[in-house]
CSV table of C-alpha atoms and ligand atoms in Angstrom, one decimal:
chain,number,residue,atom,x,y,z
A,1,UNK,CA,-75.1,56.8,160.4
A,2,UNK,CA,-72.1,58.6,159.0
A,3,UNK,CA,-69.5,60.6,161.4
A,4,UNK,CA,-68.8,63.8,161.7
A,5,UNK,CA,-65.9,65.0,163.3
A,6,UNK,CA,-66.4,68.3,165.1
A,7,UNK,CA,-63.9,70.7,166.2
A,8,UNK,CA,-64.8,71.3,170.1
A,9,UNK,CA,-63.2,74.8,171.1
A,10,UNK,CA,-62.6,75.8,174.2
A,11,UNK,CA,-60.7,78.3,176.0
A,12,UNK,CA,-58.2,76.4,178.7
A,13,UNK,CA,-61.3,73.8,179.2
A,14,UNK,CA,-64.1,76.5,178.8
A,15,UNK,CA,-66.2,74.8,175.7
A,16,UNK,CA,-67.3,77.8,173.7
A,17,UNK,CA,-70.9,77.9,172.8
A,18,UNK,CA,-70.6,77.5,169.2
A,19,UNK,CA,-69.0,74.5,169.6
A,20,UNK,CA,-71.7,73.1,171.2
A,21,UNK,CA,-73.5,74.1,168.2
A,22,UNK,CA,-71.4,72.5,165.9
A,23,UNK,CA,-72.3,68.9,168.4
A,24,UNK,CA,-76.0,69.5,168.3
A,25,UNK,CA,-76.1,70.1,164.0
A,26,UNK,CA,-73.6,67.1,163.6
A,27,UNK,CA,-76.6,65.1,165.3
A,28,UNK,CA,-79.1,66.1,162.8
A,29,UNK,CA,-77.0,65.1,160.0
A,30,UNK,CA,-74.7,61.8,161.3
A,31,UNK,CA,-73.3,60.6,164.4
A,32,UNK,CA,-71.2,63.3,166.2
A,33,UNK,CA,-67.2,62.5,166.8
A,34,UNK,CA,-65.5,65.6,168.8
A,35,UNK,CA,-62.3,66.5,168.6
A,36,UNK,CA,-60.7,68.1,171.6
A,37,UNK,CA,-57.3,69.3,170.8
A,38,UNK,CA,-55.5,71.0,174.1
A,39,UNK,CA,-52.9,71.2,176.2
A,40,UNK,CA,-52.4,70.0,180.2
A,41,UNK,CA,-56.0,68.8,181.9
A,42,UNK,CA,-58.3,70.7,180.3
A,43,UNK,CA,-58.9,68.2,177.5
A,44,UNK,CA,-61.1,66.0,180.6
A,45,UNK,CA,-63.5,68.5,180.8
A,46,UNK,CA,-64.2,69.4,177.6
A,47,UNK,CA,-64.4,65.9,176.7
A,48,UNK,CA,-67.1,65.4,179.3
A,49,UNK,CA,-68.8,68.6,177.9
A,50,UNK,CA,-69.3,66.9,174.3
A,51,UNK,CA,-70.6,64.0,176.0
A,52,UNK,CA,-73.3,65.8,177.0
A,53,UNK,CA,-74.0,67.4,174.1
A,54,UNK,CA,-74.0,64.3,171.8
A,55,UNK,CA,-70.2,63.0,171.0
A,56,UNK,CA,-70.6,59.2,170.7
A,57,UNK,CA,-66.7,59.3,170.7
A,58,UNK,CA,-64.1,62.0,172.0
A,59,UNK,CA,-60.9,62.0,170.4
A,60,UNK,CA,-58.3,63.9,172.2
A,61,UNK,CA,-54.9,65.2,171.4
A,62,UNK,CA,-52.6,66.6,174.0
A,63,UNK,CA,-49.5,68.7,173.0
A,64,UNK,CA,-48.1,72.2,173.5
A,65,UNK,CA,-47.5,72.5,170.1
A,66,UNK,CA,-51.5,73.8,170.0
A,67,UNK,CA,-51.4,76.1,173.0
A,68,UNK,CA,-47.8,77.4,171.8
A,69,UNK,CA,-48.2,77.5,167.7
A,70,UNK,CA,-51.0,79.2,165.4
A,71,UNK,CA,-53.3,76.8,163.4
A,72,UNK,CA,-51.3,74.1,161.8
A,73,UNK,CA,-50.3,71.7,164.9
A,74,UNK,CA,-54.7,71.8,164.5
A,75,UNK,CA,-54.4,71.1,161.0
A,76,UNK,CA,-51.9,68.4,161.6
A,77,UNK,CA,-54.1,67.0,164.2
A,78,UNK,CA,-57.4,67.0,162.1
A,79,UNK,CA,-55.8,65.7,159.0
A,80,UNK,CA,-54.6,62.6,160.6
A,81,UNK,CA,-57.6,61.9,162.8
A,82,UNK,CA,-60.1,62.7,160.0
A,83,UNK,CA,-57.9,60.3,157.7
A,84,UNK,CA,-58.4,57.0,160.2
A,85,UNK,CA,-61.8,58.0,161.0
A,86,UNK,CA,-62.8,58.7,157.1
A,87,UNK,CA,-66.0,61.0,158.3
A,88,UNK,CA,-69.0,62.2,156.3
A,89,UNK,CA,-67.7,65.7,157.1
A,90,UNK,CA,-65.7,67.8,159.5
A,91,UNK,CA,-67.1,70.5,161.0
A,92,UNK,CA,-65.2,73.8,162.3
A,93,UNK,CA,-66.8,77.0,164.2
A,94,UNK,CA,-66.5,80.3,161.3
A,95,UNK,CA,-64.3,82.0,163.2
A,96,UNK,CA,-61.4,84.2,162.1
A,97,UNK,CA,-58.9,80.4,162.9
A,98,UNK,CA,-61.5,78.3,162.4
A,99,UNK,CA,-61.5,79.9,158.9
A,100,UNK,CA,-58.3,79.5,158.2
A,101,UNK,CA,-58.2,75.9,159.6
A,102,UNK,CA,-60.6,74.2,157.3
A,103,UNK,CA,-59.1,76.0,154.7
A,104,UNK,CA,-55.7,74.4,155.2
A,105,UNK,CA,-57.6,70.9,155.9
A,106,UNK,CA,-59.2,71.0,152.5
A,107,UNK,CA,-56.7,71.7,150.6
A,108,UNK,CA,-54.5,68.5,152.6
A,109,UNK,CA,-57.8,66.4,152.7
A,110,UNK,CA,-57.5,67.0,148.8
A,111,UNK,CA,-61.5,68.3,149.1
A,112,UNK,CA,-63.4,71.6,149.4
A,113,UNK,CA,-64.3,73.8,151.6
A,114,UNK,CA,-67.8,75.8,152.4
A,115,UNK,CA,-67.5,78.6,154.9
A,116,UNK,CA,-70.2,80.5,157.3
A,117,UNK,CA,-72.8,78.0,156.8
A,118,UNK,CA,-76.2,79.1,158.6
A,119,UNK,CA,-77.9,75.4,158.3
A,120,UNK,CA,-76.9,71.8,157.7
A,121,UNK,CA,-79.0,69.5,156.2
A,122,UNK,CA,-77.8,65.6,155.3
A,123,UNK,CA,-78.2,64.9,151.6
A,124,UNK,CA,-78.5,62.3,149.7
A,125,UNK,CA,-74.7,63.1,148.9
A,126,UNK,CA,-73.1,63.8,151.8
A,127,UNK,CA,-73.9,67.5,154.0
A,128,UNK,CA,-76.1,70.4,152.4
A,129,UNK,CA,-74.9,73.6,153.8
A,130,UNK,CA,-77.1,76.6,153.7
A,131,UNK,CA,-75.2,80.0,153.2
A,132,UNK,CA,-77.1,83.9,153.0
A,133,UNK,CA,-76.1,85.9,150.3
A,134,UNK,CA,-75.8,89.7,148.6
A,135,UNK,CA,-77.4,91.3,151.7
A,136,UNK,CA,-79.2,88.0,152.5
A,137,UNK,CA,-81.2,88.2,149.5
A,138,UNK,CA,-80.5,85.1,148.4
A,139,UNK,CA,-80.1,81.6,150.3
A,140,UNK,CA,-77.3,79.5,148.6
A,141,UNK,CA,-77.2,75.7,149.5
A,142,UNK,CA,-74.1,73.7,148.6
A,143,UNK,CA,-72.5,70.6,149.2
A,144,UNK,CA,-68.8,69.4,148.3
A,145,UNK,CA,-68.5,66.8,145.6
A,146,UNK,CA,-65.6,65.2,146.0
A,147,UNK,CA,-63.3,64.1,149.1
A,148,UNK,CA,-64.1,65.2,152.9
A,149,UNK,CA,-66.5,68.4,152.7
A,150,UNK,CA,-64.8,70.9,155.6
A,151,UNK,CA,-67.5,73.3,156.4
A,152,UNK,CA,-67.2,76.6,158.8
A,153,UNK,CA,-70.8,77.1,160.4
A,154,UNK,CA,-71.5,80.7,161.9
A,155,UNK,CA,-72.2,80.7,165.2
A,156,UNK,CA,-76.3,81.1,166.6
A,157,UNK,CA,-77.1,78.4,163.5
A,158,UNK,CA,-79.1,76.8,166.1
A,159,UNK,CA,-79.6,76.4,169.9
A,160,UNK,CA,-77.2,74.1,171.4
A,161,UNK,CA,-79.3,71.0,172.8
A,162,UNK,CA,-78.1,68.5,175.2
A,163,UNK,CA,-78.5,64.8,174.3
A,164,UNK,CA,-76.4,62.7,176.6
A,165,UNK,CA,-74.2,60.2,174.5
A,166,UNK,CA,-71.4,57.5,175.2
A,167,UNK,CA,-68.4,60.0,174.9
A,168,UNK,CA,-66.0,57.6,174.8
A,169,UNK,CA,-62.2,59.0,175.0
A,170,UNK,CA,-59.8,57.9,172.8
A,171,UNK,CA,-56.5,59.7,172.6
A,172,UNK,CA,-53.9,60.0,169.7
A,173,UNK,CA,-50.3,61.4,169.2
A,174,UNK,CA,-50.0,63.9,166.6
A,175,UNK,CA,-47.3,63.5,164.2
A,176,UNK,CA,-46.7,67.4,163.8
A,177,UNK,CA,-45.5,68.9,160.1
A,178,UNK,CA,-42.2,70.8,160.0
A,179,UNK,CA,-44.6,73.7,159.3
A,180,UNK,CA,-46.3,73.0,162.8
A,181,UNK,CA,-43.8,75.2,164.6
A,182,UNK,CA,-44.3,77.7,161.6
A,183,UNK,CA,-45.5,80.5,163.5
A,184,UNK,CA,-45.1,81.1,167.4
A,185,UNK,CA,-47.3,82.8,169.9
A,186,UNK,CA,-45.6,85.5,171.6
A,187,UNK,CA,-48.0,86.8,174.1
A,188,UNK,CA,-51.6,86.8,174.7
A,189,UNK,CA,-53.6,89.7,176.3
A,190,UNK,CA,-57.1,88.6,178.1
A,191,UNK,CA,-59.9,91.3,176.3
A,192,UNK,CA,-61.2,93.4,179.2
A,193,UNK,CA,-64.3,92.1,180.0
A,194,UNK,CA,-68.1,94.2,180.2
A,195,UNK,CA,-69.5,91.8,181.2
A,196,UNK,CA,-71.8,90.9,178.4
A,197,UNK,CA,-71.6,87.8,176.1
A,198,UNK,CA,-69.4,87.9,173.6
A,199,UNK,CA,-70.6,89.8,170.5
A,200,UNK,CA,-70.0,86.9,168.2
A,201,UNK,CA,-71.3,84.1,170.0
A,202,UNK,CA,-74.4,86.2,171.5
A,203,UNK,CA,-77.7,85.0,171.0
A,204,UNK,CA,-79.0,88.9,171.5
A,205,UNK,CA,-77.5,91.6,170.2
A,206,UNK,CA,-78.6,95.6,170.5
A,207,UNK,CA,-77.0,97.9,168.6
A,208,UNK,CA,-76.5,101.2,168.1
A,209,UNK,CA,-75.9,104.1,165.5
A,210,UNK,CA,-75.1,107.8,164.7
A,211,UNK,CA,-78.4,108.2,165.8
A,212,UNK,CA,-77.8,107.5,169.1
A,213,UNK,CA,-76.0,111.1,168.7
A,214,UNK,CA,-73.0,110.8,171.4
A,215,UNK,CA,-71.6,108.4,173.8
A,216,UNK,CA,-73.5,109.0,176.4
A,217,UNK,CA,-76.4,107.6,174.3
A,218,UNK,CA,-75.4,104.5,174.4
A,219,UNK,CA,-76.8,104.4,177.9
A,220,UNK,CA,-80.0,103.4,176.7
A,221,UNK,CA,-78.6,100.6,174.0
A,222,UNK,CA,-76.7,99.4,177.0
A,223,UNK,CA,-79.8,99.1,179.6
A,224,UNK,CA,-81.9,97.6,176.6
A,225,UNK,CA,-79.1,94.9,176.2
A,226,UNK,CA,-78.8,94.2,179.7
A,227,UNK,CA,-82.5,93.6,180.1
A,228,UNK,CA,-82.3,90.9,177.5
A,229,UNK,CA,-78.6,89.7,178.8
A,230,UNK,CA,-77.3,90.6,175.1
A,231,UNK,CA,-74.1,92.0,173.8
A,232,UNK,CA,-74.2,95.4,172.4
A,233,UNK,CA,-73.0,96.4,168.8
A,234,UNK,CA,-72.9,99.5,166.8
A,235,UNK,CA,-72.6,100.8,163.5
A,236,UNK,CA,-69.3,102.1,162.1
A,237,UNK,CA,-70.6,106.1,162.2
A,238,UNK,CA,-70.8,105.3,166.2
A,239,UNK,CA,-67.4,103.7,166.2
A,240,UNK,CA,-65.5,106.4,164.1
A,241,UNK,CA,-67.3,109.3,165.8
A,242,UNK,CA,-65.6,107.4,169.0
A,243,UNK,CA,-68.5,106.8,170.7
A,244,UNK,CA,-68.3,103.0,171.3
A,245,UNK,CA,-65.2,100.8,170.5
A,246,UNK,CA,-64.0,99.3,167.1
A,247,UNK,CA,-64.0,95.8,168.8
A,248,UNK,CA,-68.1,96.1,169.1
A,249,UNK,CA,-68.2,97.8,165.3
A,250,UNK,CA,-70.3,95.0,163.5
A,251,UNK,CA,-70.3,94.9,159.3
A,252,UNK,CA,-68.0,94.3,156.7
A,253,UNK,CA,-65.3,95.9,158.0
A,254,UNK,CA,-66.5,94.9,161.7
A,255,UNK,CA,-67.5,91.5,163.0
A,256,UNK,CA,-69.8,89.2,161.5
A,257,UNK,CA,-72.9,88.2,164.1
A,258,UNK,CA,-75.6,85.9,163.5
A,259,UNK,CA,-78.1,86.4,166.4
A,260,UNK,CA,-81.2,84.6,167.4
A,261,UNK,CA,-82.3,88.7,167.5
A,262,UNK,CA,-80.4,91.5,166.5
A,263,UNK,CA,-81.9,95.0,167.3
A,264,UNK,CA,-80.5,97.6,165.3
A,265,UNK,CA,-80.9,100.8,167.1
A,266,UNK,CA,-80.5,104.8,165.0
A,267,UNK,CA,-79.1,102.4,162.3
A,268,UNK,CA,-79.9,103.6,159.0
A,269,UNK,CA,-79.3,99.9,157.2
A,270,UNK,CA,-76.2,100.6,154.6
A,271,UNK,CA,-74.9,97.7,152.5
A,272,UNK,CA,-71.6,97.5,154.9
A,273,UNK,CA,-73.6,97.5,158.2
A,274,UNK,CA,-76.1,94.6,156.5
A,275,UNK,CA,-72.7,92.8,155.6
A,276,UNK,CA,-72.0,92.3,159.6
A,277,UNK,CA,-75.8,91.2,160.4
A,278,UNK,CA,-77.9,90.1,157.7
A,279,UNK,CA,-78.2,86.7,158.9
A,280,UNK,CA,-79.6,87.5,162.3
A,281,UNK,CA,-82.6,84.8,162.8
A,282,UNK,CA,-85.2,88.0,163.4
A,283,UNK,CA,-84.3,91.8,163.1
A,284,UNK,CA,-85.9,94.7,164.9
A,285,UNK,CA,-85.2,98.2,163.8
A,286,UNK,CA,-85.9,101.2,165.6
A,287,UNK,CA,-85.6,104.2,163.9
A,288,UNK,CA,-87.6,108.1,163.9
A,289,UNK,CA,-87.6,107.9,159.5
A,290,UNK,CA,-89.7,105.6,158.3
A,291,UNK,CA,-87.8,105.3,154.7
A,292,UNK,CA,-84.8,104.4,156.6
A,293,UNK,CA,-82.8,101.2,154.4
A,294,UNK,CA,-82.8,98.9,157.4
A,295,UNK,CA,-87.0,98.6,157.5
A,296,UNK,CA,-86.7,96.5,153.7
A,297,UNK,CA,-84.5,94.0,156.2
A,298,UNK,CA,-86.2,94.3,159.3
A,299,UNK,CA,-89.2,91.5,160.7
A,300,UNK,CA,-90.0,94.4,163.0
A,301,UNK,CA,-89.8,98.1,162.7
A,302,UNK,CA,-90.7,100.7,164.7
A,303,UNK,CA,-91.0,104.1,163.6
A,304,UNK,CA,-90.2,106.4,166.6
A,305,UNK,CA,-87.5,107.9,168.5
A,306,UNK,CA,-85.4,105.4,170.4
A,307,UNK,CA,-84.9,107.8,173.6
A,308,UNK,CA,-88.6,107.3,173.9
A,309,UNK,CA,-89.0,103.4,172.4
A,310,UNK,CA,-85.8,101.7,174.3
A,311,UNK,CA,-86.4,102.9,177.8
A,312,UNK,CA,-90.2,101.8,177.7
A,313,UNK,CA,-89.1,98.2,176.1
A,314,UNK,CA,-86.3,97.8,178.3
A,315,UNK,CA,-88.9,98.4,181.6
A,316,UNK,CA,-91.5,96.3,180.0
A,317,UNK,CA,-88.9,93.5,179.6
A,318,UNK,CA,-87.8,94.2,183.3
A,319,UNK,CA,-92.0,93.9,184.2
A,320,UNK,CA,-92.5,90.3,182.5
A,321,UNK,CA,-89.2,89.1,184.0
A,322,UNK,CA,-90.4,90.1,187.5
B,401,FAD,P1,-76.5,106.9,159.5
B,401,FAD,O1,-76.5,106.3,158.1
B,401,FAD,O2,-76.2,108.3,159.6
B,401,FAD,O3,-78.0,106.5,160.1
B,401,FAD,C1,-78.4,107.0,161.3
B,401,FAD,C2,-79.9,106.6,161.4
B,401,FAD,O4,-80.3,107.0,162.7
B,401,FAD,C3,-80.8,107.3,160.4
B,401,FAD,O5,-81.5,106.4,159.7
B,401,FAD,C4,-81.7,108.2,161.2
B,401,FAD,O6,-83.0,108.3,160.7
B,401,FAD,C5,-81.7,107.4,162.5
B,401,FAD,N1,-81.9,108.3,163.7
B,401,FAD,C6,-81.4,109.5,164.0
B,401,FAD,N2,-81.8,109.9,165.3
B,401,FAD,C7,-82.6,109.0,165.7
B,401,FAD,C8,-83.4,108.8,166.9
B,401,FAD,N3,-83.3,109.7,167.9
B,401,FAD,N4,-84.2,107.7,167.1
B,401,FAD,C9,-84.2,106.8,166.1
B,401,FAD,N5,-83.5,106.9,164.9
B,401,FAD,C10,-82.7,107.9,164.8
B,401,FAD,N6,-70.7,100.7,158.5
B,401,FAD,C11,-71.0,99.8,159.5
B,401,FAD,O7,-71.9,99.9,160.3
B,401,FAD,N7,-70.1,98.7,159.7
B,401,FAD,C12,-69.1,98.5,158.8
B,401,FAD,O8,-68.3,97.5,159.1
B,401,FAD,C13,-68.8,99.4,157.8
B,401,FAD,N8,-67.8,99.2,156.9
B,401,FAD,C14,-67.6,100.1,155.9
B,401,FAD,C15,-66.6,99.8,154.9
B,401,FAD,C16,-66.5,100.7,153.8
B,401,FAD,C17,-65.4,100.4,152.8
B,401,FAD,C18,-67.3,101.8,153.7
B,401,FAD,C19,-67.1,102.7,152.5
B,401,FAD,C20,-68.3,102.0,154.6
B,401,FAD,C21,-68.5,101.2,155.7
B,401,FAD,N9,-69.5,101.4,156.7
B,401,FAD,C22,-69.7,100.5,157.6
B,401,FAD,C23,-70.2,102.7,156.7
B,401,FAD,C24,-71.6,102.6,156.1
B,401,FAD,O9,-71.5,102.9,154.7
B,401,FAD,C25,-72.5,103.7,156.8
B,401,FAD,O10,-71.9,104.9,156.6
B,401,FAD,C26,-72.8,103.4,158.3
B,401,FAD,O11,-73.2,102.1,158.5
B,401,FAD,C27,-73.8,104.4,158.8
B,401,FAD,O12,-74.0,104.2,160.1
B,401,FAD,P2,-75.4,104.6,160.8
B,401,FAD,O13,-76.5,103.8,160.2
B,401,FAD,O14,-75.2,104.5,162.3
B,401,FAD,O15,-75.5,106.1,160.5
């Protein structure tokens, strides 16, 4: 079977779910390469990691240049490992850099690019990527038709499954590009952690809107979430009132989430907060008016007041969980 290279972030040896993902759809379509790029010892773990979750081969690159620079020392690195192992297609997690990564690697792999894929699919003619659409009203599939397709998958496009393979580790130099050292990293600052999954890699996410009516409201979005070990969103009428923070605002001008569930909570459903959530696997809207925009979306509605509807789900999950 063809190889796909796959991406394998981490965070200082920490292998971020989606990447995982990325291993576990790369099985489906071709034989799985992983690409650990890194500096110091964490590339060892990692490359045990995607092992376990289906790399027939590792392929590791160790440099400061990719701890110390933004994205190109990883677009040097791709470009030369994806042009000895010639793959069927490189995969890359749709984040904000893994964006801009394939995007670069296209253009030097001479190919095209397809961003926040939802599926993958082998076709007769290389990968098939599924992408949602206008408010997911439409399902788009696409494949790249000439050169190396580079192709960004959201993360939650499926459940990461663990399929022990050979994981053999090679390692390669990098020959870095005078545009490597292009643009330094100054200073990082850890996010403050709540303790929840993070919003875009989240399998669950509750959110909240204006009708959660203050900040204190979000008490019962939070207990709800917790119950289900979820991150909590909410709408941009939350965030501006200053109820909840601008890094959990989801929609177009928010974050883009893809959960397994997404639980939209006072929400009315506008075309900007759909923008940040319509490819959720299954939606649940709770909401008091039953002509509310977000029921035409929703797999579940219910009509009610959520003071009333979240603290009676969030006990009954507590019940069945014992
Ligand atoms: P509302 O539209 O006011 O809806 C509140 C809902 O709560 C109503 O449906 C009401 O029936 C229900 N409700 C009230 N009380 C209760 C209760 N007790 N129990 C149950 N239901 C109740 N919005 C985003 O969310 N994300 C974005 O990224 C974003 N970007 C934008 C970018 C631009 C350029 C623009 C112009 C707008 C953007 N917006 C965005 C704003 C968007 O248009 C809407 O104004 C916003 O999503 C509305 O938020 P909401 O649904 O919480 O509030």
């Amino acid at each position: 079977m063809a190889e796909i290279l796959v991406l394998v972030d981490h965070v200082d040896g920490a292998v971020r779910k989606p990447a995982l993902e990325l291993l576990t759809l790369a099985r489906r379509i071709g034989t799985p390469v992983a690409v650990v790029l890194g500096a110091g010892d964490a590339a060892a773990a990692v490359a045990a990691k995607a092992g376990e979750y289906g790399a027939e081969r590792v392929i590791t690159a160790d440099a400061s240049e990719f701890a110390d620079y933004l994205v190109v020392p990883k677009v040097d690195a791709l470009a030369q490992i994806a042009g000895s192992v010639n793959p069927a297609a490189v995969l890359v997690t749709s984040s904000g850099e893994g964006k801009e990564i394939a995007a670069r690697l296209a253009l030097r792999l001479g190919s095209g690019v397809i961003t926040d894929a939802v599926d993958l699919t082998a076709g007769e003619q290389g990968p098939v990527a599924t992408q949602s659409a206008f408010a997911a009203s439409f399902t788009v599939q696409s494949r790249v038709s000439h050169g190396t397709p580079v192709i960004t998958v959201k993360p939650n496009a499926t459940a990461p499954e663990a399929a022990a393979a050979a994981g053999t580790v090679e390692t390669v130099t990098v020959a870095f590009s005078d545009a490597a050292t292009g643009t330094k990293v100054t200073s990082r600052t850890p996010r403050v952690s709540s303790g929840r999954p993070e919003l875009t890699e989240a399998a669950i996410v509750v959110s909240g809107g204006r009708g959660v009516g203050a900040a204190e409201g979000f008490g019962v979005v939070e207990a709800l979430a917790d119950s289900l070990g979820a991150a909590v969103g909410a709408s941009r009428a939350a965030v501006d009132a200053g109820w909840y923070p601008h890094s959990n605002q989801v929609g177009q001008t928010g974050k883009q989430v893809s959960p397994q569930l997404y639980i939209a909570n006072g929400i009315s459903g506008a075309i900007q907060h759909r923008a940040g959530m319509q490819t959720s696997k299954t939606i649940v809207a709770v909401n008091k008016d039953p002509e509310a925009p977000i029921f035409e979306l929703a797999d579940y509605g219910v009509v009610g007041d959520l003071f009333q509807v979240l603290p009676q789900l969030t006990d009954e999950i507590k019940t069945r969980k014992g």
